[in-house]
């Protein structure tokens, strides 16, 4: 088993100013190529701390990835500490120097002295090319131990990991990674974590040596299957087995897999059926419309939306009858229905979808509490509504209502 | 100086399935009461790893906060390892047992055997009350060293930190924390990080022993001032000094401080001036409307919005002239103007705001490239537009356009 450690350097993480998204990314990427991260540590930009970690790394870990502390200022200690630790020395790298010069030329700025120093690299390390910035990455090898240092700027680090570090690690350890790690997520919505637990029942009956995690979020619960197997084919077979069992037990609530987005799935269905859509929103305030248009190319099927926040707009723009609002209220089955019909009629779309509700945290009554949501659907053959009782956190209620509306669309379209 | 360490336990972090938001929260909270976190470490739920960390804690750190591994299953090793480390023994806590029973009664579920075990706590530790779950927190003291164990479920942990752990730490170390840490953020928008750098110039002239960080995001650059001083009054004085200098140099771009939200600031200004607002959106697809209605109580001033994604809707619902779209295109100064006027007219609001642009990543031309955005403003006295050239990432372009539109509203309202 190849063991790996991630070291993040930076006070901004230690004082809680930014979250450690770099370590999150690196662990996931290493895991995806079969390498377990066994330790993530965040330390200040201080020589003693880094030396201590390097001593631990060289004894206990095959791969150590360091991020941060490679910048041009004297606060940045990673390079000198690595040089000291590996008893190396700094030499100028002509290609890196040219690259740094070009970056400053493009910006039309004179190069500060400190940036010249970034072209100095340890003689016995390999340079990891940084297309997006001035700090080169560094790759050290000592027998079967590898230490990689990357900049802390996320988009520089991410590109370097993908383009260079992961392929280099795979090449180095190809004979030792004699197993495959695979994972697959099934995305559910419209059911709680405990509801899903109950529905799926005893996983012991089918899980074998694999793992299943329940990961709840306002958009729904993600079911993640993790498999370790001897090769690609057997790993796929294992995943397929667990997946089909989960589909049998909870398929009704599964809308997609892995990185699928419900708004994309709905969009693809609309394109396939050659139908257009419009949306009328009250309590979600445009979030449904925004989610639908997050999809590049959504103009092929989405005509637009009306956010009827005031009753006046519901009546004057969406043609909801005054009588309906007076008699049943703005948050009601009847209003949801008329909103869906109204937006379909006015925007001339094949399908109209509507949301009206009480997002909270205030504005509820005994009869209509915070979290009450009505969703309306209208097409040329039918109009219907569905009622939901959500919680009392405004932001979560908006996200969950939009997800429910998209799921209603998906179910109608398949 | 009180030194602190955070230990997160859990494979889900190590394999990159969830980000370590707990450590982020705990570090920020400890920093806010004057305690520096010097090390954050994530380890698997394994006895040896935790023992190793505890040995380090008891030697090098005054405060250690552990999260995770307190659940009811046999995978959860934190409690038995702590009992072993502190040579303690488990005894039943009647109050905790009652609490656990009540939680299951409320859910109408029979208590599983494993949950009874959660009522067993080490004899010599203090219990930290968990209002929101079944796992009690544990507080160990050994001379001037403290080790606190909390559950990994974020909302349980957050409540326990705020209600119990922070006050207990402050009480324990009150004589030793003889300084005050304070920070303040100034929120800017409409200027790049490097532009802001240039505008502010040499911070050496006014920063003293304090620190200034530039933290960019799609909504704008946050300027964070960090001060360590001998007491509350002198810390405030220091912050005031730096803040007034930054206001002098970059005040034009500063819209708020700390946790302010631009949509809230705009909302407050609208309430104060007793004005109503409506929005017409094309490329942002409803995101502006959604941001405005994220504010609880926004129905007082926000009437609604029209997302005119298709040209048909621009013409038929917003009354943009066909001629205008034919001659100048949907992404043009003229269309932005007519959209702002149109939405104000149709929704009968005092102010109308509009956004039209090419969000990308495709759909651009040489003349109108991806990232071109026009924003229109209309009130009873005037109509104007502003043009922006953003990047080519759809999601970022949507966020930045909305931020620009809100900033235009703020500037007009003050």
Tab-separated table of N, CA and C in Angstrom, chain A residues 11 13-19 24 27-28 31 36-44 49 52-53 56 211 213 215 224 226 283-287 289-291 293-299 302-310 313 317 346-347 360-362 394 398, chain B residues 11 13-19 24 27-28 31 36-44 49 52-53 56 211 213 215 224 226 283-287 289-291 293-299 302-310 313 317 346-347 360-362 394 398:
chain	number	residue	atom	x	y	z
A	11	UNK	N	-0.588	30.552	7.433
A	11	UNK	CA	-1.316	31.086	8.578
A	11	UNK	C	-2.778	31.330	8.264
A	13	UNK	N	-4.874	29.577	6.829
A	13	UNK	CA	-5.699	28.404	7.167
A	13	UNK	C	-5.779	28.257	8.684
A	14	UNK	N	-4.644	28.469	9.360
A	14	UNK	CA	-4.597	28.252	10.814
A	14	UNK	C	-5.445	29.243	11.588
A	15	UNK	N	-5.613	30.460	11.059
A	15	UNK	CA	-6.469	31.405	11.794
A	15	UNK	C	-7.912	31.359	11.286
A	16	UNK	N	-8.213	30.407	10.409
A	16	UNK	CA	-9.600	30.236	9.980
A	16	UNK	C	-10.062	31.291	8.995
A	17	UNK	N	-9.126	31.804	8.192
A	17	UNK	CA	-9.484	32.833	7.217
A	17	UNK	C	-9.950	32.187	5.907
A	18	UNK	N	-9.259	31.131	5.506
A	18	UNK	CA	-9.705	30.382	4.322
A	18	UNK	C	-9.748	28.902	4.689
A	19	UNK	N	-10.614	28.158	4.017
A	19	UNK	CA	-10.670	26.730	4.301
A	19	UNK	C	-9.621	26.032	3.442
A	24	UNK	N	-8.128	19.175	0.269
A	24	UNK	CA	-9.331	18.474	-0.178
A	24	UNK	C	-9.134	17.964	-1.608
A	27	UNK	N	-6.170	15.249	-1.841
A	27	UNK	CA	-6.522	13.924	-1.315
A	27	UNK	C	-7.422	13.187	-2.296
A	28	UNK	N	-8.385	13.923	-2.867
A	28	UNK	CA	-9.309	13.271	-3.787
A	28	UNK	C	-8.591	12.755	-5.023
A	31	UNK	N	-6.407	9.733	-4.166
A	31	UNK	CA	-7.277	8.575	-3.957
A	31	UNK	C	-7.732	8.003	-5.293
A	36	UNK	N	-3.804	6.192	-0.918
A	36	UNK	CA	-4.491	6.639	0.285
A	36	UNK	C	-3.705	7.754	0.974
A	37	UNK	N	-4.371	8.855	1.245
A	37	UNK	CA	-3.767	9.875	2.102
A	37	UNK	C	-4.054	9.474	3.540
A	38	UNK	N	-2.999	9.339	4.339
A	38	UNK	CA	-3.164	8.859	5.710
A	38	UNK	C	-3.026	9.997	6.715
A	39	UNK	N	-2.669	11.171	6.206
A	39	UNK	CA	-2.441	12.279	7.125
A	39	UNK	C	-2.461	13.584	6.351
A	40	UNK	N	-3.240	14.538	6.863
A	40	UNK	CA	-3.210	15.893	6.297
A	40	UNK	C	-2.820	16.806	7.441
A	41	UNK	N	-1.812	17.633	7.234
A	41	UNK	CA	-1.393	18.497	8.338
A	41	UNK	C	-1.202	19.927	7.826
A	42	UNK	N	-1.653	20.872	8.627
A	42	UNK	CA	-1.462	22.281	8.297
A	42	UNK	C	-0.539	22.905	9.329
A	43	UNK	N	0.507	23.573	8.846
A	43	UNK	CA	1.499	24.157	9.758
A	43	UNK	C	1.809	25.598	9.329
A	44	UNK	N	2.386	26.399	10.221
A	44	UNK	CA	2.770	27.766	9.846
A	44	UNK	C	4.004	27.729	8.936
A	49	UNK	N	8.832	23.712	11.952
A	49	UNK	CA	7.641	22.891	11.728
A	49	UNK	C	7.776	22.045	10.469
A	52	UNK	N	10.345	19.175	10.859
A	52	UNK	CA	9.773	18.092	11.647
A	52	UNK	C	8.884	17.206	10.779
A	53	UNK	N	8.050	17.856	9.954
A	53	UNK	CA	7.162	17.091	9.077
A	53	UNK	C	7.948	16.311	8.026
A	56	UNK	N	9.345	13.167	9.452
A	56	UNK	CA	8.291	12.161	9.550
A	56	UNK	C	7.985	11.568	8.169
A	211	UNK	N	-17.722	-0.330	0.470
A	211	UNK	CA	-18.260	0.619	1.445
A	211	UNK	C	-19.376	1.450	0.823
A	213	UNK	N	-21.421	5.120	1.684
A	213	UNK	CA	-21.564	6.295	2.544
A	213	UNK	C	-22.819	7.069	2.160
A	215	UNK	N	-24.318	10.753	2.134
A	215	UNK	CA	-23.832	12.131	2.262
A	215	UNK	C	-24.953	13.119	1.976
A	224	UNK	N	-22.575	7.078	-1.832
A	224	UNK	CA	-21.285	6.838	-2.465
A	224	UNK	C	-20.785	5.424	-2.205
A	226	UNK	N	-17.745	2.803	-2.470
A	226	UNK	CA	-16.287	2.767	-2.599
A	226	UNK	C	-15.815	1.324	-2.697
A	283	UNK	N	-41.348	32.508	-3.776
A	283	UNK	CA	-40.421	32.447	-2.639
A	283	UNK	C	-38.982	32.117	-3.040
A	284	UNK	N	-38.767	31.442	-4.156
A	284	UNK	CA	-37.400	31.111	-4.561
A	284	UNK	C	-36.736	32.266	-5.315
A	285	UNK	N	-37.500	33.277	-5.647
A	285	UNK	CA	-36.953	34.570	-6.096
A	285	UNK	C	-36.079	34.550	-7.340
A	286	UNK	N	-36.150	33.536	-8.160
A	286	UNK	CA	-35.322	33.515	-9.369
A	286	UNK	C	-34.257	32.431	-9.334
A	287	UNK	N	-34.167	31.728	-8.202
A	287	UNK	CA	-33.116	30.707	-8.078
A	287	UNK	C	-33.335	29.541	-9.045
A	289	UNK	N	-34.799	29.707	-11.996
A	289	UNK	CA	-34.410	30.238	-13.297
A	289	UNK	C	-32.886	30.295	-13.427
A	290	UNK	N	-32.223	30.714	-12.354
A	290	UNK	CA	-30.765	30.816	-12.375
A	290	UNK	C	-30.124	29.427	-12.507
A	291	UNK	N	-30.657	28.443	-11.777
A	291	UNK	CA	-30.123	27.077	-11.875
A	291	UNK	C	-30.284	26.539	-13.304
A	293	UNK	N	-30.461	28.174	-16.053
A	293	UNK	CA	-29.564	28.865	-16.986
A	293	UNK	C	-28.092	28.729	-16.616
A	294	UNK	N	-27.787	27.996	-15.535
A	294	UNK	CA	-26.381	27.648	-15.272
A	294	UNK	C	-25.849	26.718	-16.361
A	295	UNK	N	-26.769	26.066	-17.060
A	295	UNK	CA	-26.373	25.117	-18.097
A	295	UNK	C	-26.082	25.870	-19.396
A	296	UNK	N	-24.872	25.717	-19.879
A	296	UNK	CA	-24.519	26.347	-21.147
A	296	UNK	C	-25.384	25.749	-22.253
A	297	UNK	N	-25.988	26.609	-23.052
A	297	UNK	CA	-26.865	26.119	-24.117
A	297	UNK	C	-28.326	26.022	-23.697
A	298	UNK	N	-28.657	26.481	-22.485
A	298	UNK	CA	-30.036	26.374	-21.999
A	298	UNK	C	-31.001	27.253	-22.798
A	299	UNK	N	-30.454	28.188	-23.591
A	299	UNK	CA	-31.345	29.038	-24.392
A	299	UNK	C	-32.080	28.230	-25.463
A	302	UNK	N	-34.995	26.989	-22.740
A	302	UNK	CA	-35.541	27.839	-21.684
A	302	UNK	C	-35.868	29.218	-22.242
A	303	UNK	N	-37.137	29.609	-22.161
A	303	UNK	CA	-37.525	30.895	-22.741
A	303	UNK	C	-37.352	32.034	-21.746
A	304	UNK	N	-37.543	31.734	-20.465
A	304	UNK	CA	-37.388	32.773	-19.464
A	304	UNK	C	-38.286	32.526	-18.272
A	305	UNK	N	-38.258	33.469	-17.334
A	305	UNK	CA	-39.028	33.277	-16.113
A	305	UNK	C	-39.562	34.589	-15.580
A	306	UNK	N	-40.550	34.468	-14.726
A	306	UNK	CA	-41.080	35.665	-14.072
A	306	UNK	C	-41.018	35.430	-12.576
A	307	UNK	N	-40.305	36.351	-11.913
A	307	UNK	CA	-40.258	36.283	-10.459
A	307	UNK	C	-41.329	37.222	-9.930
A	308	UNK	N	-42.452	36.637	-9.541
A	308	UNK	CA	-43.594	37.453	-9.104
A	308	UNK	C	-43.565	37.531	-7.588
A	309	UNK	N	-42.720	38.453	-7.091
A	309	UNK	CA	-42.531	38.516	-5.651
A	309	UNK	C	-43.729	39.184	-4.973
A	310	UNK	N	-44.259	40.214	-5.625
A	310	UNK	CA	-45.430	40.880	-5.047
A	310	UNK	C	-46.703	40.294	-5.664
A	313	UNK	N	-47.629	41.733	-9.079
A	313	UNK	CA	-46.967	41.138	-10.247
A	313	UNK	C	-47.618	39.790	-10.588
A	317	UNK	N	-48.834	40.583	-14.179
A	317	UNK	CA	-47.948	39.995	-15.186
A	317	UNK	C	-48.299	38.529	-15.453
A	346	UNK	N	-48.068	33.191	-21.118
A	346	UNK	CA	-47.475	34.492	-21.467
A	346	UNK	C	-46.151	34.322	-22.210
A	347	UNK	N	-45.359	33.363	-21.780
A	347	UNK	CA	-44.068	33.178	-22.437
A	347	UNK	C	-44.139	32.190	-23.608
A	360	UNK	N	-39.298	31.754	4.866
A	360	UNK	CA	-38.883	32.013	6.239
A	360	UNK	C	-37.737	33.012	6.316
A	361	UNK	N	-37.133	33.233	7.453
A	361	UNK	CA	-37.455	32.578	8.730
A	361	UNK	C	-38.757	33.100	9.352
A	362	UNK	N	-39.277	34.251	8.879
A	362	UNK	CA	-40.539	34.755	9.427
A	362	UNK	C	-41.616	34.711	8.347
A	394	UNK	N	-34.184	29.846	5.523
A	394	UNK	CA	-34.518	30.449	4.235
A	394	UNK	C	-33.698	29.886	3.078
A	398	UNK	N	-34.978	27.550	-0.097
A	398	UNK	CA	-34.887	27.949	-1.503
A	398	UNK	C	-34.242	26.823	-2.332
B	11	UNK	N	-12.031	9.193	7.763
B	11	UNK	CA	-11.605	8.813	6.416
B	11	UNK	C	-12.239	9.675	5.339
B	13	UNK	N	-12.613	12.726	5.116
B	13	UNK	CA	-11.770	13.887	4.790
B	13	UNK	C	-10.522	13.416	4.040
B	14	UNK	N	-9.937	12.314	4.511
B	14	UNK	CA	-8.679	11.841	3.922
B	14	UNK	C	-8.833	11.362	2.484
B	15	UNK	N	-10.015	10.868	2.120
B	15	UNK	CA	-10.175	10.445	0.724
B	15	UNK	C	-10.785	11.558	-0.121
B	16	UNK	N	-10.928	12.754	0.456
B	16	UNK	CA	-11.390	13.891	-0.340
B	16	UNK	C	-12.871	13.853	-0.643
B	17	UNK	N	-13.634	13.253	0.273
B	17	UNK	CA	-15.075	13.186	0.044
B	17	UNK	C	-15.779	14.429	0.600
B	18	UNK	N	-15.327	14.889	1.738
B	18	UNK	CA	-15.845	16.149	2.288
B	18	UNK	C	-14.659	17.026	2.678
B	19	UNK	N	-14.869	18.341	2.643
B	19	UNK	CA	-13.778	19.223	3.043
B	19	UNK	C	-13.842	19.417	4.554
B	24	UNK	N	-11.839	24.434	10.046
B	24	UNK	CA	-11.949	25.830	9.627
B	24	UNK	C	-12.705	26.636	10.685
B	27	UNK	N	-10.727	26.751	14.207
B	27	UNK	CA	-9.571	27.663	14.214
B	27	UNK	C	-10.011	29.113	14.293
B	28	UNK	N	-11.059	29.439	13.525
B	28	UNK	CA	-11.522	30.826	13.518
B	28	UNK	C	-12.045	31.224	14.889
B	31	UNK	N	-9.146	31.589	17.368
B	31	UNK	CA	-8.426	32.827	17.060
B	31	UNK	C	-9.183	34.031	17.598
B	36	UNK	N	-4.028	31.046	19.249
B	36	UNK	CA	-3.498	30.681	17.943
B	36	UNK	C	-3.516	29.171	17.756
B	37	UNK	N	-4.102	28.725	16.665
B	37	UNK	CA	-3.974	27.323	16.297
B	37	UNK	C	-2.658	27.188	15.532
B	38	UNK	N	-1.791	26.301	16.011
B	38	UNK	CA	-0.467	26.166	15.415
B	38	UNK	C	-0.363	24.919	14.555
B	39	UNK	N	-1.399	24.109	14.583
B	39	UNK	CA	-1.341	22.854	13.866
B	39	UNK	C	-2.743	22.283	13.717
B	40	UNK	N	-3.072	21.919	12.471
B	40	UNK	CA	-4.333	21.207	12.231
B	40	UNK	C	-3.951	19.880	11.603
B	41	UNK	N	-4.457	18.783	12.144
B	41	UNK	CA	-4.069	17.497	11.582
B	41	UNK	C	-5.303	16.618	11.407
B	42	UNK	N	-5.351	15.933	10.279
B	42	UNK	CA	-6.444	14.991	10.011
B	42	UNK	C	-5.871	13.587	9.969
B	43	UNK	N	-6.481	12.681	10.726
B	43	UNK	CA	-5.973	11.305	10.812
B	43	UNK	C	-7.137	10.320	10.678
B	44	UNK	N	-6.842	9.058	10.370
B	44	UNK	CA	-7.918	8.057	10.314
B	44	UNK	C	-8.380	7.705	11.721
B	49	UNK	N	-2.802	6.195	15.596
B	49	UNK	CA	-2.666	7.573	15.112
B	49	UNK	C	-3.097	8.576	16.170
B	52	UNK	N	-0.602	8.776	19.127
B	52	UNK	CA	0.580	9.545	18.733
B	52	UNK	C	0.307	11.059	18.836
B	53	UNK	N	-0.860	11.441	18.335
B	53	UNK	CA	-1.214	12.861	18.386
B	53	UNK	C	-1.417	13.352	19.822
B	56	UNK	N	1.852	14.039	21.479
B	56	UNK	CA	2.372	15.329	21.024
B	56	UNK	C	1.619	16.482	21.696
B	211	UNK	N	-1.292	43.419	10.289
B	211	UNK	CA	-1.206	42.703	9.023
B	211	UNK	C	-2.369	43.058	8.121
B	213	UNK	N	-4.277	41.468	4.634
B	213	UNK	CA	-4.357	40.406	3.618
B	213	UNK	C	-5.335	40.801	2.517
B	215	UNK	N	-7.828	39.204	-0.123
B	215	UNK	CA	-8.493	37.915	-0.365
B	215	UNK	C	-9.514	38.044	-1.496
B	224	UNK	N	-8.378	42.266	4.632
B	224	UNK	CA	-8.517	41.885	6.034
B	224	UNK	C	-7.369	42.446	6.876
B	226	UNK	N	-5.495	42.497	10.434
B	226	UNK	CA	-5.319	41.690	11.649
B	226	UNK	C	-4.437	42.426	12.643
B	283	UNK	N	-28.490	37.206	-19.307
B	283	UNK	CA	-27.433	36.207	-19.120
B	283	UNK	C	-27.303	35.716	-17.685
B	284	UNK	N	-27.741	36.504	-16.696
B	284	UNK	CA	-27.619	36.060	-15.306
B	284	UNK	C	-28.802	35.174	-14.904
B	285	UNK	N	-29.806	35.094	-15.752
B	285	UNK	CA	-30.842	34.066	-15.643
B	285	UNK	C	-31.660	34.052	-14.365
B	286	UNK	N	-31.690	35.121	-13.593
B	286	UNK	CA	-32.470	35.120	-12.365
B	286	UNK	C	-31.611	35.189	-11.113
B	287	UNK	N	-30.291	35.157	-11.308
B	287	UNK	CA	-29.405	35.144	-10.136
B	287	UNK	C	-29.477	36.456	-9.352
B	289	UNK	N	-32.092	38.442	-9.128
B	289	UNK	CA	-33.366	38.376	-8.420
B	289	UNK	C	-33.255	37.463	-7.197
B	290	UNK	N	-32.584	36.340	-7.376
B	290	UNK	CA	-32.421	35.393	-6.277
B	290	UNK	C	-31.578	35.992	-5.149
B	291	UNK	N	-30.491	36.686	-5.515
B	291	UNK	CA	-29.643	37.335	-4.494
B	291	UNK	C	-30.453	38.370	-3.701
B	293	UNK	N	-33.593	38.492	-3.176
B	293	UNK	CA	-34.593	37.863	-2.312
B	293	UNK	C	-33.987	36.896	-1.297
B	294	UNK	N	-32.665	36.767	-1.285
B	294	UNK	CA	-32.018	36.042	-0.182
B	294	UNK	C	-32.210	36.785	1.132
B	295	UNK	N	-32.485	38.081	1.024
B	295	UNK	CA	-32.637	38.909	2.220
B	295	UNK	C	-34.048	38.737	2.765
B	296	UNK	N	-34.147	38.306	4.011
B	296	UNK	CA	-35.453	38.167	4.647
B	296	UNK	C	-36.098	39.550	4.753
B	297	UNK	N	-37.329	39.669	4.318
B	297	UNK	CA	-37.999	40.964	4.342
B	297	UNK	C	-37.853	41.748	3.045
B	298	UNK	N	-37.251	41.136	2.026
B	298	UNK	CA	-37.031	41.865	0.766
B	298	UNK	C	-38.344	42.177	0.049
B	299	UNK	N	-39.441	41.529	0.474
B	299	UNK	CA	-40.722	41.824	-0.184
B	299	UNK	C	-41.176	43.258	0.094
B	302	UNK	N	-38.789	44.782	-2.977
B	302	UNK	CA	-38.577	44.105	-4.253
B	302	UNK	C	-39.912	43.600	-4.794
B	303	UNK	N	-40.308	44.066	-5.974
B	303	UNK	CA	-41.598	43.670	-6.530
B	303	UNK	C	-41.488	42.387	-7.338
B	304	UNK	N	-40.342	42.206	-7.990
B	304	UNK	CA	-40.172	40.994	-8.781
B	304	UNK	C	-39.239	41.228	-9.946
B	305	UNK	N	-39.082	40.184	-10.766
B	305	UNK	CA	-38.149	40.281	-11.875
B	305	UNK	C	-38.625	39.497	-13.070
B	306	UNK	N	-38.057	39.838	-14.214
B	306	UNK	CA	-38.363	39.086	-15.427
B	306	UNK	C	-37.053	38.585	-16.012
B	307	UNK	N	-36.981	37.269	-16.140
B	307	UNK	CA	-35.811	36.703	-16.781
B	307	UNK	C	-36.151	36.494	-18.248
B	308	UNK	N	-35.683	37.411	-19.078
B	308	UNK	CA	-36.032	37.388	-20.500
B	308	UNK	C	-34.902	36.697	-21.253
B	309	UNK	N	-34.940	35.347	-21.179
B	309	UNK	CA	-33.830	34.613	-21.762
B	309	UNK	C	-33.927	34.602	-23.282
B	310	UNK	N	-35.128	34.501	-23.810
B	310	UNK	CA	-35.275	34.520	-25.271
B	310	UNK	C	-35.595	35.944	-25.738
B	313	UNK	N	-39.279	36.936	-25.382
B	313	UNK	CA	-39.714	37.417	-24.066
B	313	UNK	C	-39.253	38.858	-23.858
B	317	UNK	N	-42.708	40.552	-23.397
B	317	UNK	CA	-42.989	40.815	-21.984
B	317	UNK	C	-42.355	42.130	-21.525
B	346	UNK	N	-43.459	47.874	-16.426
B	346	UNK	CA	-44.435	46.784	-16.326
B	346	UNK	C	-44.695	46.398	-14.874
B	347	UNK	N	-43.639	46.391	-14.070
B	347	UNK	CA	-43.822	45.994	-12.671
B	347	UNK	C	-44.137	47.181	-11.765
B	360	UNK	N	-21.021	32.949	-21.628
B	360	UNK	CA	-20.045	31.961	-22.061
B	360	UNK	C	-20.406	30.560	-21.610
B	361	UNK	N	-19.584	29.561	-21.790
B	361	UNK	CA	-18.243	29.695	-22.387
B	361	UNK	C	-18.271	29.871	-23.909
B	362	UNK	N	-19.432	29.587	-24.554
B	362	UNK	CA	-19.507	29.801	-26.004
B	362	UNK	C	-20.499	30.922	-26.299
B	394	UNK	N	-18.516	30.853	-17.194
B	394	UNK	CA	-19.943	31.170	-17.067
B	394	UNK	C	-20.353	31.511	-15.637
B	398	UNK	N	-21.590	35.182	-14.156
B	398	UNK	CA	-22.906	35.436	-13.568
B	398	UNK	C	-22.757	36.132	-12.212
